[in-house]
Amino acid sequence: HQEFRDAYEKSMEPLQQYIVDLKDTTYLDSSALGMLLLLRDHAGGDTASIDIVNCNSDVKKVLTISNFEQLFSIK
């Protein structure tokens, strides 16, 4: 968890766009979903531009069931 947070908190100011590559991810639990929401808050909430890319079908299903398609661009 801390490693994920460190990756986006290193910059002094939030970036304009974030890309989260899930190519090696096979499953997302509630903790992972929470970390994505923390990234979204850090990036500006409703104005955040965050792309979640390379999701396998199981990961995409979890994101869809959780209504994350309304909060993130899932590709």
mmCIF file of C-alpha atoms in Angstrom:
data_model
loop_
_atom_site.group_PDB
_atom_site.id
_atom_site.type_symbol
_atom_site.label_atom_id
_atom_site.label_comp_id
_atom_site.label_asym_id
_atom_site.label_seq_id
_atom_site.Cartn_x
_atom_site.Cartn_y
_atom_site.Cartn_z
ATOM 1 C CA HIS A 1 0.000 0.000 0.000
ATOM 2 C CA GLN A 2 2.707 2.430 0.965
ATOM 3 C CA GLU A 3 4.628 1.799 -2.248
ATOM 4 C CA PHE A 4 1.541 2.680 -4.327
ATOM 5 C CA ARG A 5 0.969 5.864 -2.317
ATOM 6 C CA ASP A 6 4.635 6.863 -2.546
ATOM 7 C CA ALA A 7 4.474 6.541 -6.334
ATOM 8 C CA TYR A 8 1.920 9.332 -6.679
ATOM 9 C CA GLU A 9 2.817 11.486 -3.683
ATOM 10 C CA LYS A 10 6.436 12.042 -4.781
ATOM 11 C CA SER A 11 5.585 15.057 -6.933
ATOM 12 C CA MET A 12 5.154 18.395 -5.182
ATOM 13 C CA GLU A 13 1.914 19.089 -7.050
ATOM 14 C CA PRO A 14 -0.662 16.630 -8.385
ATOM 15 C CA LEU A 15 -0.025 15.682 -11.992
ATOM 16 C CA GLN A 16 -2.521 16.415 -14.767
ATOM 17 C CA GLN A 17 -3.001 12.759 -15.643
ATOM 18 C CA TYR A 18 -2.308 9.395 -14.073
ATOM 19 C CA ILE A 19 -2.140 5.996 -15.757
ATOM 20 C CA VAL A 20 -2.531 2.888 -13.612
ATOM 21 C CA ASP A 21 -1.305 -0.174 -15.522
ATOM 22 C CA LEU A 22 -2.857 -3.368 -14.159
ATOM 23 C CA LYS A 23 -1.279 -5.763 -16.678
ATOM 24 C CA ASP A 24 0.127 -8.040 -13.952
ATOM 25 C CA THR A 25 -2.935 -7.797 -11.695
ATOM 26 C CA THR A 26 -5.180 -10.833 -11.395
ATOM 27 C CA TYR A 27 -7.532 -9.672 -8.625
ATOM 28 C CA LEU A 28 -8.587 -6.477 -6.831
ATOM 29 C CA ASP A 29 -9.827 -6.534 -3.246
ATOM 30 C CA SER A 30 -11.516 -3.739 -1.292
ATOM 31 C CA SER A 31 -8.138 -2.455 -0.145
ATOM 32 C CA ALA A 32 -6.962 -2.019 -3.745
ATOM 33 C CA LEU A 33 -10.205 -0.248 -4.646
ATOM 34 C CA GLY A 34 -9.680 2.059 -1.687
ATOM 35 C CA MET A 35 -6.169 2.889 -2.864
ATOM 36 C CA LEU A 36 -7.529 3.843 -6.292
ATOM 37 C CA LEU A 37 -10.033 6.152 -4.577
ATOM 38 C CA LEU A 38 -7.216 7.753 -2.553
ATOM 39 C CA LEU A 39 -5.315 8.368 -5.800
ATOM 40 C CA ARG A 40 -8.437 9.967 -7.269
ATOM 41 C CA ASP A 41 -8.775 12.294 -4.264
ATOM 42 C CA HIS A 42 -5.081 13.202 -4.473
ATOM 43 C CA ALA A 43 -5.435 13.940 -8.192
ATOM 44 C CA GLY A 44 -8.336 16.347 -7.728
ATOM 45 C CA GLY A 45 -11.466 14.251 -7.276
ATOM 46 C CA ASP A 46 -14.055 14.919 -9.963
ATOM 47 C CA THR A 47 -11.542 16.817 -12.094
ATOM 48 C CA ALA A 48 -8.976 13.991 -11.970
ATOM 49 C CA SER A 49 -7.866 12.318 -15.177
ATOM 50 C CA ILE A 50 -6.972 8.729 -14.325
ATOM 51 C CA ASP A 51 -6.757 5.926 -16.868
ATOM 52 C CA ILE A 52 -6.789 2.332 -15.660
ATOM 53 C CA VAL A 53 -5.290 0.218 -18.424
ATOM 54 C CA ASN A 54 -4.562 -3.430 -19.277
ATOM 55 C CA CYS A 55 -7.270 -4.947 -17.069
ATOM 56 C CA ASN A 56 -7.992 -8.632 -17.470
ATOM 57 C CA SER A 57 -11.641 -9.714 -17.516
ATOM 58 C CA ASP A 58 -11.787 -10.541 -13.783
ATOM 59 C CA VAL A 59 -10.314 -7.193 -12.762
ATOM 60 C CA LYS A 60 -12.575 -5.312 -15.152
ATOM 61 C CA LYS A 61 -15.579 -7.148 -13.695
ATOM 62 C CA VAL A 62 -14.665 -6.023 -10.152
ATOM 63 C CA LEU A 63 -14.235 -2.433 -11.355
ATOM 64 C CA THR A 64 -17.572 -2.543 -13.189
ATOM 65 C CA ILE A 65 -19.485 -4.049 -10.258
ATOM 66 C CA SER A 66 -17.982 -1.352 -8.029
ATOM 67 C CA ASN A 67 -19.122 1.380 -10.473
ATOM 68 C CA PHE A 68 -15.551 2.548 -10.961
ATOM 69 C CA GLU A 69 -16.296 3.093 -14.655
ATOM 70 C CA GLN A 70 -18.063 6.274 -13.541
ATOM 71 C CA LEU A 71 -14.978 7.523 -11.686
ATOM 72 C CA PHE A 72 -12.107 6.360 -13.899
ATOM 73 C CA SER A 73 -11.394 5.785 -17.567
ATOM 74 C CA ILE A 74 -11.013 2.012 -17.826
ATOM 75 C CA LYS A 75 -9.285 0.755 -20.963
#
